[in-house]
Amino acid sequence: MENRHVRVRFAPSPTGPLHIGGVRTALYNYLFAKKHGGDFLLRIEDTDQSRFVAGAEDYIVDALNWCGIQVDEGVSAGGSKGPYKQSERRAIYHKYADQLIESKLAYYAFDTPGELTEMRERMKSAGVASPQYNVVTRGGMKNSLTLPAEEVRERLDRGDNYVIRIKMPRNKDIKFEDVIRGWVSVNTKNLDDKVLFKSDGMPTYHLANVVDDYLMGITHVIRGEEWLPSAPLHVLLYESLGWQGVMPKFAHLPLILKPDGNGKLSKRDGDRLGFPVFPTNWTNPETGEESSGYRERGYYPEAFNNMLAFLGWNPGTTQELFTMKELISSFSLDRVGKAGAKFDFDKTKWFNQQYLRSRSGDDLAKELTPYLKEEGLT
RNA sequence: GGUCCGUUCGUCUAGGGGUUAGGACUCAUGGUUUUCAUCCAUGCAACAGGGGUUCGAAUCCCCUACGGACUACCA
């Protein structure tokens, strides 16, 4: 298993334009894949149709393209493990949820949204800060663990709405070795019975993600730190499905933080401080609101990549200017830091300046001509 | 609140028992350039705090503080 052919994936959900953090995740995945002679896949995780945004998928493909991050397999690239869009894979997920139910590792739940909030309210007033559907509360809910078998069958036959939840073990330590953070251990008593399969017939992220990574032969999951808390659930899913032998290695990347203060970098920070947070221009199809991107602001993709690569990674030498080729040969997950990195727009401008200065006069002239024409200066 | 993760100049970071704690960005100063998103030089500036372990800790351990992520039939 150590010597499996490296396959990694970038799996965004098409809910809007890809921001800097997402591009960096894609970049690191790409660099890692190429460094090890492996494959870089692009998978669209659109299991929530209510959050679908028109044009987002094209935006992602176009942005990656501009950056020079080449997709080996996936949406827009094809491949033998497709389709690469989860909404087109809906037929394959249910059987894995069923498998989990058969092995008693998951169960049906019929609770209505109203009943769920009622339970949460009740728990809150009893002093529980964040109520969960878990070992202690599931006994009082409407599910196949509490309902008589016939009623469960009846409800199922009748076509009642139901979800499938994982049956979190009572008291089990789940450990895994994160490539960047080392051993991480969480006890299942702190985890809840997450919904695996939704009442609309689609899996949730957790199930779809694990099933697809398995089916697509993913060897390393390189993603943002915001996924660290759910990694134990994913590990448990691999074990429950009998796939522990081919479980990918996990690497949770530090977040990109806002330049001032703390917290994740967001679109609002860019607007507020006057710099783009997106690789290319984006127009919100619903509001018509426009957001500027680095491409249209005159940044070279090489500079953009170079800057992104250094936000959380460094080669351990004093070299700062790297071509994509050099990035590939130097990149290593070992040299990715653990702490979040504040975005530095000044440094970004500096990177671009370096690339600008290295252009020949001829190239520069060629690149500038369209602008001169536009201004009627030629 | 709970769980998990984190903490070296203002920022990105190197350094993993003995260093004048190094580099880059920003900033300041001087110089070069009668143009420039110049260039060169110099300078300012950091190990969160407290306990250990050790002859010796920025480096190892513990605690505290602070910060972040997560806590949906969202990803």
mmCIF file of C-alpha atoms in Angstrom, chain A:
data_model
loop_
_atom_site.group_PDB
_atom_site.id
_atom_site.type_symbol
_atom_site.label_atom_id
_atom_site.label_comp_id
_atom_site.label_asym_id
_atom_site.label_seq_id
_atom_site.Cartn_x
_atom_site.Cartn_y
_atom_site.Cartn_z
ATOM 1 C CA MET A 1 0.000 0.000 0.000
ATOM 2 C CA GLU A 2 2.951 2.300 0.624
ATOM 3 C CA ASN A 3 3.881 1.940 -2.992
ATOM 4 C CA ARG A 4 0.509 2.491 -4.557
ATOM 5 C CA HIS A 5 0.515 4.707 -7.607
ATOM 6 C CA VAL A 6 -0.156 8.179 -6.236
ATOM 7 C CA ARG A 7 -3.596 9.563 -7.001
ATOM 8 C CA VAL A 8 -4.904 12.736 -5.417
ATOM 9 C CA ARG A 9 -7.957 14.807 -6.043
ATOM 10 C CA PHE A 10 -9.190 18.323 -5.707
ATOM 11 C CA ALA A 11 -12.876 18.160 -4.868
ATOM 12 C CA PRO A 12 -14.543 21.553 -4.697
ATOM 13 C CA SER A 13 -18.234 22.116 -4.496
ATOM 14 C CA PRO A 14 -19.577 24.416 -7.215
ATOM 15 C CA THR A 15 -21.145 26.973 -4.926
ATOM 16 C CA GLY A 16 -19.294 29.969 -6.295
ATOM 17 C CA PRO A 17 -15.898 31.070 -7.520
ATOM 18 C CA LEU A 18 -12.860 29.277 -6.212
ATOM 19 C CA HIS A 19 -10.989 31.458 -3.813
ATOM 20 C CA ILE A 20 -7.279 31.678 -3.093
ATOM 21 C CA GLY A 21 -7.396 29.018 -0.417
ATOM 22 C CA GLY A 22 -9.068 26.578 -2.752
ATOM 23 C CA VAL A 23 -6.568 27.264 -5.495
ATOM 24 C CA ARG A 24 -3.729 26.646 -3.075
ATOM 25 C CA THR A 25 -5.239 23.319 -2.069
ATOM 26 C CA ALA A 26 -5.491 22.405 -5.741
ATOM 27 C CA LEU A 27 -1.901 23.535 -6.293
ATOM 28 C CA TYR A 28 -0.518 21.460 -3.426
ATOM 29 C CA ASN A 29 -2.427 18.430 -4.640
ATOM 30 C CA TYR A 30 -1.112 18.961 -8.127
ATOM 31 C CA LEU A 31 2.482 19.489 -6.999
ATOM 32 C CA PHE A 32 2.346 16.415 -4.816
ATOM 33 C CA ALA A 33 0.920 14.276 -7.612
ATOM 34 C CA LYS A 34 3.451 15.424 -10.178
ATOM 35 C CA LYS A 35 6.323 15.129 -7.736
ATOM 36 C CA HIS A 36 5.483 11.484 -7.298
ATOM 37 C CA GLY A 37 4.590 10.795 -10.893
ATOM 38 C CA GLY A 38 0.953 10.386 -9.969
ATOM 39 C CA ASP A 39 -2.448 11.597 -11.112
ATOM 40 C CA PHE A 40 -4.314 14.736 -10.243
ATOM 41 C CA LEU A 41 -8.096 14.410 -10.412
ATOM 42 C CA LEU A 42 -10.785 17.053 -10.365
ATOM 43 C CA ARG A 43 -14.069 15.945 -8.861
ATOM 44 C CA ILE A 44 -17.095 18.151 -8.431
ATOM 45 C CA GLU A 45 -18.907 17.632 -5.140
ATOM 46 C CA ASP A 46 -22.408 18.836 -5.836
ATOM 47 C CA THR A 47 -24.453 16.651 -3.533
ATOM 48 C CA ASP A 48 -26.353 19.708 -2.338
ATOM 49 C CA GLN A 49 -28.431 20.822 -5.271
ATOM 50 C CA SER A 50 -29.831 23.740 -3.317
ATOM 51 C CA ARG A 51 -26.436 25.378 -3.301
ATOM 52 C CA PHE A 52 -25.784 25.008 -6.983
ATOM 53 C CA VAL A 53 -24.483 28.184 -8.625
ATOM 54 C CA ALA A 54 -24.564 28.486 -12.385
ATOM 55 C CA GLY A 55 -21.147 28.885 -13.923
ATOM 56 C CA ALA A 56 -19.204 27.857 -10.849
ATOM 57 C CA GLU A 57 -17.991 24.623 -12.353
ATOM 58 C CA ASP A 58 -16.769 26.325 -15.506
ATOM 59 C CA TYR A 59 -15.117 28.923 -13.358
ATOM 60 C CA ILE A 60 -13.185 26.250 -11.464
ATOM 61 C CA VAL A 61 -12.009 24.548 -14.630
ATOM 62 C CA ASP A 62 -11.037 27.843 -16.213
ATOM 63 C CA ALA A 63 -9.203 29.087 -13.129
ATOM 64 C CA LEU A 64 -7.193 25.894 -12.755
ATOM 65 C CA ASN A 65 -6.369 26.128 -16.402
ATOM 66 C CA TRP A 66 -5.110 29.664 -16.089
ATOM 67 C CA CYS A 67 -2.896 28.644 -13.199
ATOM 68 C CA GLY A 68 -1.365 25.896 -15.249
ATOM 69 C CA ILE A 69 -2.685 23.227 -12.930
ATOM 70 C CA GLN A 70 -3.338 20.436 -15.344
ATOM 71 C CA VAL A 71 -6.080 17.972 -14.588
ATOM 72 C CA ASP A 72 -5.234 14.382 -15.508
ATOM 73 C CA GLU A 73 -8.640 13.007 -14.834
ATOM 74 C CA GLY A 74 -11.996 14.475 -14.004
ATOM 75 C CA VAL A 75 -14.672 16.847 -15.129
ATOM 76 C CA SER A 76 -13.556 18.376 -18.426
ATOM 77 C CA ALA A 77 -10.703 15.905 -18.700
ATOM 78 C CA GLY A 78 -12.457 12.560 -18.721
ATOM 79 C CA GLY A 79 -11.062 9.311 -17.390
ATOM 80 C CA SER A 80 -11.968 5.726 -16.678
ATOM 81 C CA LYS A 81 -13.286 6.229 -13.148
ATOM 82 C CA GLY A 82 -16.010 8.705 -14.031
ATOM 83 C CA PRO A 83 -18.363 10.321 -13.936
ATOM 84 C CA TYR A 84 -16.508 12.903 -11.903
ATOM 85 C CA LYS A 85 -19.491 14.861 -10.767
ATOM 86 C CA GLN A 86 -21.296 13.476 -7.756
ATOM 87 C CA SER A 87 -24.758 14.430 -8.960
ATOM 88 C CA GLU A 88 -24.140 12.073 -11.875
ATOM 89 C CA ARG A 89 -23.046 9.294 -9.546
ATOM 90 C CA ARG A 90 -26.137 9.223 -7.360
ATOM 91 C CA ALA A 91 -26.972 5.656 -8.336
ATOM 92 C CA ILE A 92 -23.870 4.229 -6.752
ATOM 93 C CA TYR A 93 -24.051 5.598 -3.236
ATOM 94 C CA HIS A 94 -27.144 3.950 -1.850
ATOM 95 C CA LYS A 95 -25.704 0.482 -1.927
ATOM 96 C CA TYR A 96 -22.881 1.486 0.377
ATOM 97 C CA ALA A 97 -25.316 3.048 2.813
ATOM 98 C CA ASP A 98 -27.300 -0.192 2.652
ATOM 99 C CA GLN A 99 -24.170 -2.185 3.312
ATOM 100 C CA LEU A 100 -23.613 -0.150 6.439
ATOM 101 C CA ILE A 101 -27.177 -0.759 7.584
ATOM 102 C CA GLU A 102 -26.872 -4.479 7.019
ATOM 103 C CA SER A 103 -23.756 -4.624 9.098
ATOM 104 C CA LYS A 104 -25.541 -2.613 11.827
ATOM 105 C CA LEU A 105 -23.136 0.290 11.510
ATOM 106 C CA ALA A 106 -25.815 2.657 10.317
ATOM 107 C CA TYR A 107 -29.573 3.019 10.725
ATOM 108 C CA TYR A 108 -32.670 4.677 9.298
ATOM 109 C CA ALA A 109 -33.982 7.814 10.953
ATOM 110 C CA PHE A 110 -37.431 9.239 10.297
ATOM 111 C CA ASP A 111 -37.360 12.350 12.428
ATOM 112 C CA THR A 112 -38.832 15.433 10.828
ATOM 113 C CA PRO A 113 -36.930 18.721 10.840
ATOM 114 C CA GLY A 114 -39.402 19.887 13.471
ATOM 115 C CA GLU A 115 -38.671 16.945 15.708
ATOM 116 C CA LEU A 116 -34.970 17.546 15.353
ATOM 117 C CA THR A 117 -35.137 21.174 16.399
ATOM 118 C CA GLU A 118 -37.493 20.198 19.201
ATOM 119 C CA MET A 119 -34.887 17.752 20.476
ATOM 120 C CA ARG A 120 -32.186 20.389 20.217
ATOM 121 C CA GLU A 121 -34.271 22.950 22.058
ATOM 122 C CA ARG A 122 -35.000 20.469 24.796
ATOM 123 C CA MET A 123 -31.333 19.587 25.193
ATOM 124 C CA LYS A 124 -30.332 23.219 25.172
ATOM 125 C CA SER A 125 -32.698 24.141 27.920
ATOM 126 C CA ALA A 126 -31.283 21.180 29.822
ATOM 127 C CA GLY A 127 -27.882 22.848 29.593
ATOM 128 C CA VAL A 128 -26.302 21.102 26.631
ATOM 129 C CA ALA A 129 -24.381 23.674 24.603
ATOM 130 C CA SER A 130 -24.495 21.932 21.258
ATOM 131 C CA PRO A 131 -27.022 19.115 21.209
ATOM 132 C CA GLN A 132 -26.205 16.178 19.034
ATOM 133 C CA TYR A 133 -28.001 13.238 17.526
ATOM 134 C CA ASN A 134 -25.776 10.666 19.179
ATOM 135 C CA VAL A 135 -25.503 7.629 21.442
ATOM 136 C CA VAL A 136 -27.415 9.305 24.216
ATOM 137 C CA THR A 137 -30.136 11.088 22.253
ATOM 138 C CA ARG A 138 -30.850 8.585 19.495
ATOM 139 C CA GLY A 139 -32.723 6.393 21.947
ATOM 140 C CA GLY A 140 -35.429 9.024 22.175
ATOM 141 C CA MET A 141 -35.786 9.633 18.467
ATOM 142 C CA LYS A 142 -37.732 7.986 15.657
ATOM 143 C CA ASN A 143 -35.329 5.582 14.018
ATOM 144 C CA SER A 144 -34.815 1.938 13.206
ATOM 145 C CA LEU A 145 -33.086 1.492 16.536
ATOM 146 C CA THR A 146 -36.107 2.576 18.548
ATOM 147 C CA LEU A 147 -39.057 1.749 16.290
ATOM 148 C CA PRO A 148 -40.479 -1.796 15.957
ATOM 149 C CA ALA A 149 -39.133 -3.590 12.901
ATOM 150 C CA GLU A 150 -42.575 -3.699 11.279
ATOM 151 C CA GLU A 151 -43.097 -0.008 11.597
ATOM 152 C CA VAL A 152 -39.725 0.630 10.039
ATOM 153 C CA ARG A 153 -40.645 -1.620 7.152
ATOM 154 C CA GLU A 154 -44.024 0.025 6.854
ATOM 155 C CA ARG A 155 -42.549 3.508 6.759
ATOM 156 C CA LEU A 156 -39.998 2.443 4.197
ATOM 157 C CA ASP A 157 -42.613 0.746 2.006
ATOM 158 C CA ARG A 158 -44.935 3.686 2.360
ATOM 159 C CA GLY A 159 -42.197 5.959 1.114
ATOM 160 C CA ASP A 160 -41.795 8.050 4.238
ATOM 161 C CA ASN A 161 -38.881 10.435 4.244
ATOM 162 C CA TYR A 162 -35.860 8.988 5.919
ATOM 163 C CA VAL A 163 -32.158 9.594 6.268
ATOM 164 C CA ILE A 164 -29.436 7.098 7.008
ATOM 165 C CA ARG A 165 -27.232 7.915 9.960
ATOM 166 C CA ILE A 166 -24.000 6.352 11.076
ATOM 167 C CA LYS A 167 -24.237 4.546 14.383
ATOM 168 C CA MET A 168 -21.318 6.052 16.205
ATOM 169 C CA PRO A 169 -19.704 3.527 18.576
ATOM 170 C CA ARG A 170 -20.106 4.360 22.238
ATOM 171 C CA ASN A 171 -16.546 4.760 23.379
ATOM 172 C CA LYS A 172 -13.813 4.145 20.891
ATOM 173 C CA ASP A 173 -10.642 6.071 20.185
ATOM 174 C CA ILE A 174 -10.184 6.771 16.524
ATOM 175 C CA LYS A 175 -6.586 7.496 15.636
ATOM 176 C CA PHE A 176 -4.950 8.377 12.398
ATOM 177 C CA GLU A 177 -1.613 9.815 11.427
ATOM 178 C CA ASP A 178 -1.965 13.091 9.605
ATOM 179 C CA VAL A 179 0.951 13.701 7.283
ATOM 180 C CA ILE A 180 1.255 17.292 8.453
ATOM 181 C CA ARG A 181 0.093 17.108 12.059
ATOM 182 C CA GLY A 182 1.150 13.714 13.265
ATOM 183 C CA TRP A 183 -1.126 11.465 15.295
ATOM 184 C CA VAL A 184 -4.605 12.773 15.894
ATOM 185 C CA SER A 185 -6.925 10.963 18.239
ATOM 186 C CA VAL A 186 -10.609 11.519 18.935
ATOM 187 C CA ASN A 187 -12.991 9.520 21.045
ATOM 188 C CA THR A 188 -16.284 8.579 19.424
ATOM 189 C CA LYS A 189 -18.211 9.839 22.424
ATOM 190 C CA ASN A 190 -17.498 13.311 21.103
ATOM 191 C CA LEU A 191 -18.806 12.477 17.650
ATOM 192 C CA ASP A 192 -22.420 12.438 16.525
ATOM 193 C CA ASP A 193 -24.497 10.188 14.316
ATOM 194 C CA LYS A 194 -23.874 12.117 11.130
ATOM 195 C CA VAL A 195 -26.341 11.835 8.288
ATOM 196 C CA LEU A 196 -24.792 9.740 5.529
ATOM 197 C CA PHE A 197 -27.685 9.645 3.153
ATOM 198 C CA LYS A 198 -30.199 12.449 2.820
ATOM 199 C CA SER A 199 -33.944 12.234 2.360
ATOM 200 C CA ASP A 200 -33.628 13.753 -1.100
ATOM 201 C CA GLY A 201 -31.849 10.652 -2.337
ATOM 202 C CA MET A 202 -28.375 12.122 -2.303
ATOM 203 C CA PRO A 203 -25.516 11.148 -0.033
ATOM 204 C CA THR A 204 -23.960 13.784 2.194
ATOM 205 C CA TYR A 205 -20.435 14.950 1.611
ATOM 206 C CA HIS A 206 -19.062 12.442 4.102
ATOM 207 C CA LEU A 207 -20.363 9.322 2.416
ATOM 208 C CA ALA A 208 -19.898 10.512 -1.151
ATOM 209 C CA ASN A 209 -16.391 11.668 -0.458
ATOM 210 C CA VAL A 210 -15.267 8.405 1.086
ATOM 211 C CA VAL A 211 -16.998 6.227 -1.485
ATOM 212 C CA ASP A 212 -15.605 8.210 -4.392
ATOM 213 C CA ASP A 213 -12.101 8.366 -3.008
ATOM 214 C CA TYR A 214 -12.228 4.599 -2.622
ATOM 215 C CA LEU A 215 -13.699 3.980 -6.055
ATOM 216 C CA MET A 216 -11.264 6.366 -7.697
ATOM 217 C CA GLY A 217 -8.227 4.866 -6.005
ATOM 218 C CA ILE A 218 -7.228 8.010 -4.143
ATOM 219 C CA THR A 219 -4.047 7.481 -2.120
ATOM 220 C CA HIS A 220 -3.667 10.855 -0.405
ATOM 221 C CA VAL A 221 -6.327 13.238 0.752
ATOM 222 C CA ILE A 222 -4.828 16.713 0.849
ATOM 223 C CA ARG A 223 -7.388 19.250 1.978
ATOM 224 C CA GLY A 224 -7.968 22.253 4.201
ATOM 225 C CA GLU A 225 -7.808 22.171 7.967
ATOM 226 C CA GLU A 226 -11.532 22.792 8.213
ATOM 227 C CA TRP A 227 -11.934 19.095 7.474
ATOM 228 C CA LEU A 228 -9.817 17.897 10.344
ATOM 229 C CA PRO A 229 -12.747 17.545 12.771
ATOM 230 C CA SER A 230 -14.583 15.218 10.401
ATOM 231 C CA ALA A 231 -11.561 13.152 9.476
ATOM 232 C CA PRO A 232 -12.236 10.653 12.303
ATOM 233 C CA LEU A 233 -15.685 10.052 10.831
ATOM 234 C CA HIS A 234 -14.098 9.376 7.472
ATOM 235 C CA VAL A 235 -11.593 6.993 9.003
ATOM 236 C CA LEU A 236 -14.429 5.169 10.722
ATOM 237 C CA LEU A 237 -16.282 4.966 7.420
ATOM 238 C CA TYR A 238 -13.279 3.369 5.727
ATOM 239 C CA GLU A 239 -13.103 0.808 8.495
ATOM 240 C CA SER A 240 -16.835 0.179 8.501
ATOM 241 C CA LEU A 241 -16.912 -0.351 4.768
ATOM 242 C CA GLY A 242 -13.983 -2.758 5.019
ATOM 243 C CA TRP A 243 -11.591 -0.528 3.160
ATOM 244 C CA GLN A 244 -9.002 0.168 5.845
ATOM 245 C CA GLY A 245 -6.366 -1.537 3.741
ATOM 246 C CA VAL A 246 -6.622 1.119 1.052
ATOM 247 C CA MET A 247 -7.454 4.069 3.230
ATOM 248 C CA PRO A 248 -5.709 7.163 1.870
ATOM 249 C CA LYS A 249 -3.241 9.113 3.932
ATOM 250 C CA PHE A 250 -4.617 12.384 5.219
ATOM 251 C CA ALA A 251 -2.873 15.742 5.093
ATOM 252 C CA HIS A 252 -4.737 18.723 6.509
ATOM 253 C CA LEU A 253 -3.397 22.029 5.247
ATOM 254 C CA PRO A 254 -3.210 25.134 7.431
ATOM 255 C CA LEU A 255 -5.718 27.842 6.604
ATOM 256 C CA ILE A 256 -5.057 31.100 4.786
ATOM 257 C CA LEU A 257 -5.928 33.873 7.198
ATOM 258 C CA LYS A 258 -7.028 37.451 6.719
ATOM 259 C CA PRO A 259 -4.097 39.945 6.620
ATOM 260 C CA ASP A 260 -5.299 41.855 9.648
ATOM 261 C CA GLY A 261 -6.734 40.265 12.728
ATOM 262 C CA ASN A 262 -7.523 36.582 12.694
ATOM 263 C CA GLY A 263 -9.796 34.170 10.976
ATOM 264 C CA LYS A 264 -10.158 32.616 7.583
ATOM 265 C CA LEU A 265 -9.602 34.866 4.600
ATOM 266 C CA SER A 266 -12.930 35.701 3.018
ATOM 267 C CA LYS A 267 -14.232 37.565 0.026
ATOM 268 C CA ARG A 268 -15.207 40.440 2.274
ATOM 269 C CA ASP A 269 -11.594 40.925 3.351
ATOM 270 C CA GLY A 270 -10.570 41.442 -0.238
ATOM 271 C CA ASP A 271 -13.279 44.035 -0.789
ATOM 272 C CA ARG A 272 -12.431 45.733 2.468
ATOM 273 C CA LEU A 273 -8.655 45.823 1.977
ATOM 274 C CA GLY A 274 -8.616 46.230 -1.768
ATOM 275 C CA PHE A 275 -7.140 43.067 -3.224
ATOM 276 C CA PRO A 276 -8.592 40.157 -5.195
ATOM 277 C CA VAL A 277 -9.271 36.899 -3.429
ATOM 278 C CA PHE A 278 -10.098 35.083 -6.636
ATOM 279 C CA PRO A 279 -7.811 33.889 -9.412
ATOM 280 C CA THR A 280 -9.970 35.327 -12.195
ATOM 281 C CA ASN A 281 -12.919 37.685 -12.509
ATOM 282 C CA TRP A 282 -16.276 36.396 -11.392
ATOM 283 C CA THR A 283 -19.739 37.758 -11.877
ATOM 284 C CA ASN A 284 -22.406 36.482 -9.560
ATOM 285 C CA PRO A 285 -25.169 35.204 -11.879
ATOM 286 C CA GLU A 286 -27.896 36.122 -9.428
ATOM 287 C CA THR A 287 -26.893 39.535 -8.177
ATOM 288 C CA GLY A 288 -24.649 40.595 -11.039
ATOM 289 C CA GLU A 289 -22.048 41.529 -8.464
ATOM 290 C CA GLU A 290 -18.523 41.456 -9.847
ATOM 291 C CA SER A 291 -15.380 40.323 -8.093
ATOM 292 C CA SER A 292 -11.970 40.967 -9.524
ATOM 293 C CA GLY A 293 -9.367 38.309 -10.116
ATOM 294 C CA TYR A 294 -5.597 38.252 -10.338
ATOM 295 C CA ARG A 295 -5.583 37.398 -14.003
ATOM 296 C CA GLU A 296 -7.487 40.505 -15.017
ATOM 297 C CA ARG A 297 -5.472 42.628 -12.621
ATOM 298 C CA GLY A 298 -2.367 41.853 -14.608
ATOM 299 C CA TYR A 299 -0.782 39.130 -12.545
ATOM 300 C CA TYR A 300 1.165 36.371 -14.168
ATOM 301 C CA PRO A 301 -0.057 32.879 -13.328
ATOM 302 C CA GLU A 302 3.548 31.957 -12.499
ATOM 303 C CA ALA A 303 3.691 34.737 -9.927
ATOM 304 C CA PHE A 304 0.309 33.806 -8.543
ATOM 305 C CA ASN A 305 1.315 30.169 -8.166
ATOM 306 C CA ASN A 306 4.658 31.055 -6.698
ATOM 307 C CA MET A 307 3.023 33.282 -4.111
ATOM 308 C CA LEU A 308 0.417 30.662 -3.275
ATOM 309 C CA ALA A 309 3.001 27.921 -2.952
ATOM 310 C CA PHE A 310 4.845 29.958 -0.335
ATOM 311 C CA LEU A 311 1.755 30.505 1.753
ATOM 312 C CA GLY A 312 2.278 27.567 4.045
ATOM 313 C CA TRP A 313 5.186 25.862 2.353
ATOM 314 C CA ASN A 314 8.840 26.700 1.876
ATOM 315 C CA PRO A 315 11.773 24.824 0.400
ATOM 316 C CA GLY A 316 14.069 25.297 3.384
ATOM 317 C CA THR A 317 16.516 27.293 1.293
ATOM 318 C CA THR A 318 16.604 31.012 0.516
ATOM 319 C CA GLN A 319 15.315 30.540 -3.009
ATOM 320 C CA GLU A 320 11.979 32.242 -3.457
ATOM 321 C CA LEU A 321 11.405 32.296 -7.186
ATOM 322 C CA PHE A 322 10.230 28.976 -8.518
ATOM 323 C CA THR A 323 8.859 27.887 -11.855
ATOM 324 C CA MET A 324 6.128 25.278 -11.788
ATOM 325 C CA LYS A 325 8.743 22.675 -12.710
ATOM 326 C CA GLU A 326 10.937 23.690 -9.808
ATOM 327 C CA LEU A 327 7.968 23.748 -7.494
ATOM 328 C CA ILE A 328 7.156 20.199 -8.502
ATOM 329 C CA SER A 329 10.643 18.901 -7.872
ATOM 330 C CA SER A 330 11.040 20.749 -4.571
ATOM 331 C CA PHE A 331 7.597 20.260 -3.098
ATOM 332 C CA SER A 332 7.124 18.100 -0.059
ATOM 333 C CA LEU A 333 4.323 17.781 2.436
ATOM 334 C CA ASP A 334 7.014 17.554 5.121
ATOM 335 C CA ARG A 335 7.786 21.186 4.605
ATOM 336 C CA VAL A 336 4.226 22.419 4.882
ATOM 337 C CA GLY A 337 3.735 24.337 8.111
ATOM 338 C CA LYS A 338 1.081 23.655 10.722
ATOM 339 C CA ALA A 339 0.032 27.202 11.530
ATOM 340 C CA GLY A 340 -2.286 29.341 9.439
ATOM 341 C CA ALA A 341 -0.682 31.953 7.201
ATOM 342 C CA LYS A 342 -1.938 35.497 6.920
ATOM 343 C CA PHE A 343 -2.326 36.594 3.345
ATOM 344 C CA ASP A 344 0.191 39.293 2.383
ATOM 345 C CA PHE A 345 -0.791 41.382 -0.617
ATOM 346 C CA ASP A 346 2.507 43.315 -0.632
ATOM 347 C CA LYS A 347 4.410 40.099 -1.034
ATOM 348 C CA THR A 348 2.047 39.075 -3.806
ATOM 349 C CA LYS A 349 2.836 42.283 -5.672
ATOM 350 C CA TRP A 350 6.532 41.668 -5.124
ATOM 351 C CA PHE A 351 6.307 38.209 -6.675
ATOM 352 C CA ASN A 352 4.576 39.636 -9.716
ATOM 353 C CA GLN A 353 7.199 42.340 -10.000
ATOM 354 C CA GLN A 354 9.945 39.716 -10.107
ATOM 355 C CA TYR A 355 8.279 37.948 -13.014
ATOM 356 C CA LEU A 356 7.546 41.224 -14.751
ATOM 357 C CA ARG A 357 11.187 42.256 -14.552
ATOM 358 C CA SER A 358 12.362 38.989 -16.007
ATOM 359 C CA ARG A 359 10.338 39.421 -19.201
ATOM 360 C CA SER A 360 12.199 40.464 -22.313
ATOM 361 C CA GLY A 361 11.411 43.771 -23.963
ATOM 362 C CA ASP A 362 9.826 41.965 -26.876
ATOM 363 C CA ASP A 363 7.555 39.896 -24.706
ATOM 364 C CA LEU A 364 6.540 42.920 -22.745
ATOM 365 C CA ALA A 365 5.777 44.814 -25.909
ATOM 366 C CA LYS A 366 3.622 41.965 -27.111
ATOM 367 C CA GLU A 367 1.761 41.764 -23.827
ATOM 368 C CA LEU A 368 1.189 45.501 -23.696
ATOM 369 C CA THR A 369 0.030 46.043 -27.268
ATOM 370 C CA PRO A 370 -3.622 45.168 -26.654
ATOM 371 C CA TYR A 371 -3.788 47.737 -23.876
ATOM 372 C CA LEU A 372 -2.195 50.409 -26.006
ATOM 373 C CA LYS A 373 -4.639 49.682 -28.792
ATOM 374 C CA GLU A 374 -7.493 49.883 -26.374
ATOM 375 C CA GLU A 375 -6.366 53.351 -25.414
ATOM 376 C CA GLY A 376 -5.865 54.319 -29.054
ATOM 377 C CA LEU A 377 -2.171 54.858 -28.539
ATOM 378 C CA THR A 378 -0.798 52.849 -31.394
#
